[in-house]
GROMACS .gro file of C-alpha atoms in nm:
model
  343
    1MET     CA    1   0.356   0.139   4.980
    2LYS     CA    2   0.405   0.332   4.654
    3LYS     CA    3   0.262   0.040   4.460
    4ILE     CA    4  -0.044   0.024   4.688
    5LEU     CA    5  -0.102   0.400   4.655
    6SER     CA    6  -0.069   0.375   4.277
    7LEU     CA    7  -0.324   0.095   4.263
    8LEU     CA    8  -0.563   0.292   4.484
    9ALA     CA    9  -0.525   0.594   4.257
   10ILE     CA   10  -0.610   0.386   3.951
   11VAL     CA   11  -0.919   0.242   4.122
   12ILE     CA   12  -1.034   0.593   4.220
   13ILE     CA   13  -0.981   0.725   3.867
   14LEU     CA   14  -1.177   0.440   3.710
   15GLY     CA   15  -1.453   0.479   3.964
   16CYS     CA   16  -1.488   0.847   3.875
   17GLY     CA   17  -1.525   0.790   3.503
   18GLY     CA   18  -1.155   0.808   3.426
   19GLN     CA   19  -1.175   0.503   3.203
   20LYS     CA   20  -1.382   0.697   2.950
   21ASN     CA   21  -1.123   0.972   2.940
   22ILE     CA   22  -0.842   0.721   2.894
   23ILE     CA   23  -1.023   0.567   2.597
   24GLU     CA   24  -1.104   0.902   2.443
   25THR     CA   25  -0.749   1.029   2.461
   26ASN     CA   26  -0.596   0.716   2.313
   27PRO     CA   27  -0.783   0.653   1.986
   28ASP     CA   28  -0.465   0.544   1.806
   29SER     CA   29  -0.446   0.235   2.028
   30ILE     CA   30  -0.761   0.092   1.870
   31LYS     CA   31  -0.683  -0.174   1.615
   32PRO     CA   32  -0.819  -0.157   1.258
   33LEU     CA   33  -1.117  -0.368   1.162
   34VAL     CA   34  -1.044  -0.734   1.101
   35GLY     CA   35  -1.244  -1.026   0.974
   36ASN     CA   36  -1.404  -1.130   0.649
   37THR     CA   37  -1.774  -1.104   0.720
   38GLU     CA   38  -1.998  -0.802   0.697
   39GLU     CA   39  -2.149  -0.885   1.038
   40GLN     CA   40  -1.809  -0.892   1.206
   41ALA     CA   41  -1.700  -0.570   1.035
   42THR     CA   42  -2.016  -0.394   1.149
   43ARG     CA   43  -1.981  -0.524   1.506
   44THR     CA   44  -1.618  -0.416   1.526
   45ALA     CA   45  -1.703  -0.077   1.378
   46SER     CA   46  -1.963  -0.028   1.649
   47ILE     CA   47  -1.702  -0.104   1.919
   48VAL     CA   48  -1.460   0.144   1.765
   49ASN     CA   49  -1.736   0.401   1.745
   50SER     CA   50  -1.837   0.362   2.110
   51GLU     CA   51  -1.478   0.417   2.222
   52VAL     CA   52  -1.373   0.702   1.995
   53HIS     CA   53  -1.676   0.894   1.870
   54ASN     CA   54  -1.687   1.128   2.170
   55ASN     CA   55  -1.372   1.289   2.030
   56ILE     CA   56  -1.611   1.450   1.782
   57SER     CA   57  -1.723   1.721   2.018
   58LEU     CA   58  -1.983   1.992   1.995
   59GLU     CA   59  -1.723   2.255   2.079
   60VAL     CA   60  -1.499   2.164   1.784
   61ILE     CA   61  -1.794   2.145   1.544
   62LYS     CA   62  -1.918   2.484   1.663
   63SER     CA   63  -1.575   2.644   1.635
   64SER     CA   64  -1.518   2.517   1.279
   65LEU     CA   65  -1.863   2.617   1.158
   66GLU     CA   66  -1.844   2.961   1.316
   67TYR     CA   67  -1.527   3.029   1.122
   68ILE     CA   68  -1.645   2.892   0.786
   69ALA     CA   69  -1.973   3.085   0.818
   70SER     CA   70  -1.815   3.404   0.954
   71ASP     CA   71  -1.837   3.747   0.794
   72GLU     CA   72  -1.461   3.728   0.739
   73LEU     CA   73  -1.523   3.472   0.462
   74GLU     CA   74  -1.772   3.704   0.291
   75GLY     CA   75  -2.023   3.436   0.194
   76ARG     CA   76  -1.764   3.212   0.020
   77ASN     CA   77  -1.859   3.294  -0.338
   78THR     CA   78  -1.648   3.090  -0.583
   79GLY     CA   79  -1.346   3.294  -0.696
   80SER     CA   80  -1.359   3.531  -0.398
   81GLU     CA   81  -1.102   3.605  -0.129
   82GLY     CA   82  -1.343   3.461   0.126
   83ILE     CA   83  -1.362   3.117  -0.033
   84GLU     CA   84  -0.982   3.115  -0.060
   85LYS     CA   85  -0.970   3.147   0.320
   86ALA     CA   86  -1.214   2.857   0.348
   87ALA     CA   87  -0.998   2.644   0.116
   88VAL     CA   88  -0.688   2.716   0.325
   89PHE     CA   89  -0.881   2.624   0.642
   90ILE     CA   90  -0.983   2.290   0.491
   91GLU     CA   91  -0.629   2.219   0.370
   92ASN     CA   92  -0.491   2.292   0.717
   93GLN     CA   93  -0.747   2.057   0.872
   94PHE     CA   94  -0.634   1.782   0.636
   95LYS     CA   95  -0.265   1.847   0.708
   96THR     CA   96  -0.320   1.850   1.084
   97ASN     CA   97  -0.498   1.515   1.068
   98ASN     CA   98  -0.256   1.341   0.830
   99ILE     CA   99  -0.500   1.329   0.541
  100LYS     CA  100  -0.297   1.325   0.221
  101PRO     CA  101  -0.374   1.503  -0.107
  102TYR     CA  102  -0.517   1.273  -0.373
  103PHE     CA  103  -0.365   1.474  -0.657
  104GLU     CA  104  -0.035   1.665  -0.653
  105THR     CA  105  -0.191   1.910  -0.408
  106TYR     CA  106  -0.521   1.921  -0.219
  107ARG     CA  107  -0.670   2.139  -0.492
  108ASP     CA  108  -0.855   2.025  -0.801
  109SER     CA  109  -0.877   2.346  -1.003
  110PHE     CA  110  -1.117   2.436  -1.282
  111ASN     CA  111  -1.230   2.743  -1.472
  112ILE     CA  112  -1.571   2.901  -1.514
  113LYS     CA  113  -1.496   3.168  -1.776
  114GLU     CA  114  -1.256   3.403  -1.596
  115ILE     CA  115  -1.321   3.253  -1.251
  116ILE     CA  116  -1.083   2.991  -1.108
  117GLY     CA  117  -1.248   2.747  -0.869
  118TYR     CA  118  -1.098   2.482  -0.641
  119ASN     CA  119  -1.235   2.158  -0.507
  120VAL     CA  120  -1.034   2.053  -0.202
  121ILE     CA  121  -0.967   1.677  -0.190
  122GLY     CA  122  -0.827   1.470   0.097
  123TYR     CA  123  -0.729   1.105   0.060
  124LEU     CA  124  -0.707   0.825   0.316
  125GLU     CA  125  -0.586   0.491   0.186
  126GLY     CA  126  -0.775   0.181   0.293
  127ASN     CA  127  -0.612  -0.073   0.522
  128ASP     CA  128  -0.721  -0.384   0.330
  129PRO     CA  129  -0.478  -0.497   0.057
  130GLU     CA  130  -0.762  -0.567  -0.187
  131LEU     CA  131  -1.046  -0.336  -0.083
  132LYS     CA  132  -0.817  -0.032  -0.072
  133ASN     CA  133  -0.839  -0.026  -0.452
  134GLU     CA  134  -1.209   0.061  -0.419
  135PHE     CA  135  -1.317   0.409  -0.314
  136VAL     CA  136  -1.594   0.574  -0.116
  137ILE     CA  137  -1.643   0.950  -0.155
  138LEU     CA  138  -1.780   1.163   0.130
  139GLY     CA  139  -1.853   1.514   0.012
  140ALA     CA  140  -2.010   1.854   0.073
  141HIS     CA  141  -1.985   2.195  -0.091
  142TYR     CA  142  -1.795   2.468   0.088
  143ASP     CA  143  -1.896   2.754  -0.140
  144HIS     CA  144  -2.200   2.978  -0.101
  145ILE     CA  145  -2.356   3.272  -0.285
  146GLY     CA  146  -2.156   3.561  -0.138
  147THR     CA  147  -2.426   3.822  -0.083
  148ALA     CA  148  -2.805   3.834  -0.070
  149LYS     CA  149  -3.083   4.086  -0.012
  150ALA     CA  150  -2.987   4.320   0.270
  151VAL     CA  151  -3.149   4.281   0.611
  152ASN     CA  152  -3.072   4.554   0.862
  153GLY     CA  153  -2.767   4.648   0.658
  154ASP     CA  154  -2.631   4.292   0.644
  155VAL     CA  155  -2.568   4.161   0.291
  156ILE     CA  156  -2.334   3.867   0.363
  157ALA     CA  157  -2.497   3.529   0.294
  158ASN     CA  158  -2.289   3.327   0.539
  159GLY     CA  159  -2.420   2.984   0.438
  160ALA     CA  160  -2.399   2.819   0.780
  161ASN     CA  161  -2.654   2.551   0.702
  162ASP     CA  162  -2.581   2.570   0.327
  163ASP     CA  163  -2.332   2.410   0.342
  164ALA     CA  164  -2.081   2.490   0.614
  165SER     CA  165  -2.269   2.226   0.814
  166GLY     CA  166  -2.195   1.949   0.564
  167THR     CA  167  -1.838   2.071   0.522
  168VAL     CA  168  -1.773   2.046   0.896
  169ALA     CA  169  -1.922   1.695   0.903
  170VAL     CA  170  -1.687   1.575   0.629
  171LEU     CA  171  -1.387   1.729   0.807
  172GLU     CA  172  -1.485   1.558   1.133
  173TRP     CA  173  -1.518   1.219   0.963
  174ALA     CA  174  -1.179   1.272   0.799
  175LYS     CA  175  -1.031   1.335   1.142
  176TYR     CA  176  -1.209   1.031   1.286
  177PHE     CA  177  -1.093   0.786   1.020
  178SER     CA  178  -0.738   0.921   1.030
  179LYS     CA  179  -0.729   0.841   1.402
  180THR     CA  180  -0.896   0.500   1.399
  181LYS     CA  181  -0.756   0.381   1.065
  182SER     CA  182  -1.074   0.173   1.051
  183ASN     CA  183  -1.137   0.204   0.677
  184LYS     CA  184  -1.079  -0.100   0.457
  185ARG     CA  185  -1.168   0.089   0.142
  186SER     CA  186  -0.997   0.413   0.050
  187ILE     CA  187  -1.185   0.735   0.116
  188LEU     CA  188  -1.187   1.066  -0.068
  189PHE     CA  189  -1.304   1.357   0.145
  190THR     CA  190  -1.423   1.604  -0.117
  191LEU     CA  191  -1.518   1.966  -0.052
  192PHE     CA  192  -1.669   2.118  -0.364
  193SER     CA  193  -1.667   2.470  -0.497
  194ALA     CA  194  -1.911   2.624  -0.749
  195GLU     CA  195  -2.204   2.411  -0.634
  196GLU     CA  196  -2.408   2.730  -0.627
  197MET     CA  197  -2.310   2.793  -0.991
  198GLY     CA  198  -2.467   2.467  -1.106
  199LEU     CA  199  -2.260   2.181  -0.957
  200LYS     CA  200  -1.958   2.292  -1.161
  201GLY     CA  201  -1.694   2.174  -0.914
  202SER     CA  202  -1.838   1.827  -0.859
  203GLU     CA  203  -1.900   1.789  -1.231
  204HIS     CA  204  -1.534   1.865  -1.302
  205LEU     CA  205  -1.408   1.622  -1.038
  206ALA     CA  206  -1.643   1.341  -1.135
  207LYS     CA  207  -1.532   1.359  -1.498
  208ARG     CA  208  -1.165   1.373  -1.396
  209LEU     CA  209  -1.191   1.069  -1.169
  210LYS     CA  210  -1.391   0.876  -1.428
  211LYS     CA  211  -1.122   0.947  -1.687
  212GLU     CA  212  -0.865   0.810  -1.442
  213ASN     CA  213  -1.075   0.491  -1.401
  214LEU     CA  214  -1.131   0.533  -1.027
  215ASP     CA  215  -1.309   0.226  -0.889
  216LEU     CA  216  -1.591   0.411  -0.712
  217TYR     CA  217  -1.815   0.203  -0.487
  218THR     CA  218  -2.044   0.473  -0.346
  219MET     CA  219  -2.064   0.850  -0.302
  220ILE     CA  220  -2.256   1.045  -0.037
  221ASN     CA  221  -2.295   1.421  -0.039
  222PHE     CA  222  -2.400   1.586   0.287
  223GLU     CA  223  -2.619   1.888   0.223
  224MET     CA  224  -2.757   2.116   0.496
  225ILE     CA  225  -2.747   1.912   0.817
  226GLY     CA  226  -2.740   2.205   1.061
  227VAL     CA  227  -3.101   2.192   1.179
  228PRO     CA  228  -3.316   1.899   1.297
  229ARG     CA  229  -3.639   1.782   1.143
  230ALA     CA  230  -3.964   1.763   1.340
  231GLU     CA  231  -3.969   1.509   1.624
  232HIS     CA  232  -4.208   1.277   1.440
  233GLU     CA  233  -3.984   1.268   1.132
  234ILE     CA  234  -3.686   1.039   1.071
  235MET     CA  235  -3.355   1.213   1.147
  236ALA     CA  236  -3.243   1.258   0.784
  237TYR     CA  237  -3.351   1.170   0.433
  238ILE     CA  238  -3.168   1.058   0.123
  239SER     CA  239  -3.228   1.195  -0.226
  240GLY     CA  240  -3.304   0.938  -0.495
  241TYR     CA  241  -3.424   0.698  -0.225
  242GLU     CA  242  -3.569   0.454  -0.477
  243LYS     CA  243  -3.257   0.441  -0.698
  244SER     CA  244  -3.054   0.211  -0.470
  245ASN     CA  245  -3.063   0.020  -0.142
  246MET     CA  246  -2.826   0.267   0.027
  247ALA     CA  247  -3.071   0.394   0.289
  248GLU     CA  248  -3.162   0.040   0.391
  249LYS     CA  249  -2.796  -0.062   0.425
  250LEU     CA  250  -2.690   0.252   0.614
  251ASN     CA  251  -2.969   0.198   0.865
  252ALA     CA  252  -2.865  -0.165   0.908
  253TYR     CA  253  -2.499  -0.072   0.960
  254GLY     CA  254  -2.594   0.201   1.206
  255SER     CA  255  -2.844  -0.023   1.389
  256ALA     CA  256  -3.098   0.259   1.378
  257GLU     CA  257  -3.357   0.411   1.148
  258MET     CA  258  -3.163   0.730   1.069
  259ILE     CA  259  -3.209   0.773   0.694
  260GLY     CA  260  -3.550   0.775   0.533
  261PHE     CA  261  -3.769   0.876   0.241
  262PHE     CA  262  -3.874   1.237   0.181
  263PRO     CA  263  -4.192   1.245  -0.028
  264LYS     CA  264  -4.121   1.589  -0.176
  265ALA     CA  265  -3.765   1.503  -0.284
  266LYS     CA  266  -3.878   1.393  -0.629
  267SER     CA  267  -4.104   1.692  -0.696
  268PHE     CA  268  -3.823   1.924  -0.585
  269ASN     CA  269  -3.579   1.727  -0.807
  270LEU     CA  270  -3.332   1.708  -0.518
  271PHE     CA  271  -3.139   1.411  -0.658
  272MET     CA  272  -3.016   1.620  -0.949
  273ARG     CA  273  -2.966   1.942  -0.754
  274SER     CA  274  -2.675   1.840  -0.532
  275ASP     CA  275  -2.313   1.736  -0.578
  276ASN     CA  276  -2.395   1.365  -0.573
  277TYR     CA  277  -2.552   1.383  -0.918
  278PRO     CA  278  -2.238   1.429  -1.133
  279PHE     CA  279  -2.093   1.111  -0.977
  280TYR     CA  280  -2.410   0.916  -1.044
  281ASP     CA  281  -2.410   1.049  -1.398
  282ALA     CA  282  -2.044   0.967  -1.464
  283PHE     CA  283  -2.007   0.636  -1.277
  284LYS     CA  284  -2.362   0.495  -1.265
  285VAL     CA  285  -2.308   0.384  -0.904
  286PRO     CA  286  -2.506   0.465  -0.587
  287ALA     CA  287  -2.445   0.837  -0.530
  288HIS     CA  288  -2.690   1.025  -0.310
  289ALA     CA  289  -2.730   1.335  -0.097
  290ILE     CA  290  -2.828   1.315   0.270
  291SER     CA  291  -2.991   1.613   0.440
  292THR     CA  292  -3.187   1.714   0.749
  293PHE     CA  293  -3.328   2.029   0.583
  294ASP     CA  294  -3.676   1.960   0.447
  295PHE     CA  295  -3.801   2.311   0.354
  296THR     CA  296  -4.018   2.330   0.669
  297ASN     CA  297  -3.752   2.353   0.941
  298PHE     CA  298  -3.535   2.647   0.830
  299ASP     CA  299  -3.646   2.982   0.689
  300TYR     CA  300  -3.311   3.118   0.574
  301TYR     CA  301  -3.216   2.935   0.257
  302HIS     CA  302  -2.995   3.172   0.049
  303HIS     CA  303  -3.064   3.441   0.308
  304VAL     CA  304  -2.830   3.665   0.507
  305ASP     CA  305  -2.960   3.510   0.830
  306ASP     CA  306  -2.825   3.165   0.745
  307GLU     CA  307  -2.574   3.216   1.024
  308ALA     CA  308  -2.397   3.004   1.282
  309ASP     CA  309  -2.623   3.119   1.564
  310LYS     CA  310  -2.919   2.958   1.384
  311MET     CA  311  -2.756   2.612   1.389
  312ASP     CA  312  -2.851   2.339   1.634
  313PHE     CA  313  -2.509   2.210   1.739
  314ASN     CA  314  -2.651   1.934   1.958
  315HIS     CA  315  -2.833   1.799   1.653
  316MET     CA  316  -2.523   1.830   1.434
  317THR     CA  317  -2.302   1.653   1.686
  318ASN     CA  318  -2.557   1.377   1.730
  319PHE     CA  319  -2.598   1.329   1.355
  320ILE     CA  320  -2.223   1.325   1.283
  321ASN     CA  321  -2.161   1.070   1.557
  322LYS     CA  322  -2.458   0.850   1.466
  323MET     CA  323  -2.344   0.832   1.105
  324ILE     CA  324  -2.004   0.684   1.199
  325PRO     CA  325  -2.105   0.315   1.230
  326ALA     CA  326  -2.321   0.349   0.919
  327LEU     CA  327  -2.027   0.487   0.721
  328GLU     CA  328  -1.789   0.226   0.862
  329GLY     CA  329  -2.027  -0.053   0.769
  330MET     CA  330  -2.044   0.074   0.412
  331ILE     CA  331  -1.670   0.138   0.383
  332ASN     CA  332  -1.577  -0.202   0.529
  333ALA     CA  333  -1.834  -0.435   0.372
  334PRO     CA  334  -1.647  -0.731   0.217
  335THR     CA  335  -1.841  -0.698  -0.110
  336LYS     CA  336  -2.026  -0.421  -0.291
  337VAL     CA  337  -2.367  -0.484  -0.138
  338ILE     CA  338  -2.503  -0.133  -0.197
  339LYS     CA  339  -2.634  -0.148  -0.552
  340MET     CA  340  -2.848   0.042  -0.796
  341ASP     CA  341  -3.204  -0.092  -0.805
  342ASN     CA  342  -3.171  -0.201  -1.166
  343GLU     CA  343  -2.875  -0.431  -1.092
   0.00000   0.00000   0.00000
């Protein structure tokens, strides 16, 4: 009788959607990607994504962003007490999710005159004996400008869209890959400081990694993804679109047209204005920024009202989840198929 009741209970649970919950709460049971073809890797990545991606929840994204963009962090100006709190938050996220430091500690420190800045770097080794020697970098900057012109007595420039949104995305992908262990190549999750001072943090790290002869395949920097574009526009755009075939490949891996061309990107010089550029400059490999901010859909760039309550968390959650199969396809491709256009 007990066996019959147990079986009935299982049937009832599955009938009520319990199977989804079982999958979501057991991501570690999913096996790493196998196979030698790009098609198989992409197909397997899509299966992994469908079973695990719901662990990346709106509530967690909202909670993380609300803290990083809170008044307590005082606008995260490089060298401030506020950005130190942000760095500790990022380090704790890495520790909690078994992301190791790439250097002796998570911090890559540098000086700008009397100011000490810190990039925060997490490292996840690839699961393929050969491809793990190649690296993909996923990055965003966690600093902001500190204060801005006062509005109703508020002077704190919280930087929710710029770039707490990208920072949270990178942390969520770090958590995802640490659970699924679905990365054949090694990944560096890089959160940059001093972006607002002229890309100083990313410039320092790119030169350091180049000096150490890191085998860098690709780098993507995620810049201001907290608000959606107009309905008739593609979800996101990539800077330096014409410099490589990255957009084409990411869309193919993700089985959707997610990443497109932004006509004004060149006139605004966006390729050279974000933390991707020092890696392109040092390594001469595909290194781009991806954004959903196009200068028409958000009025609070470097403004005190760039706050968490202005973010569209449904859009952020959707974007972060949709990018997973695209990132997995890139990270697990058997050869370096994303190339500069002049190759």
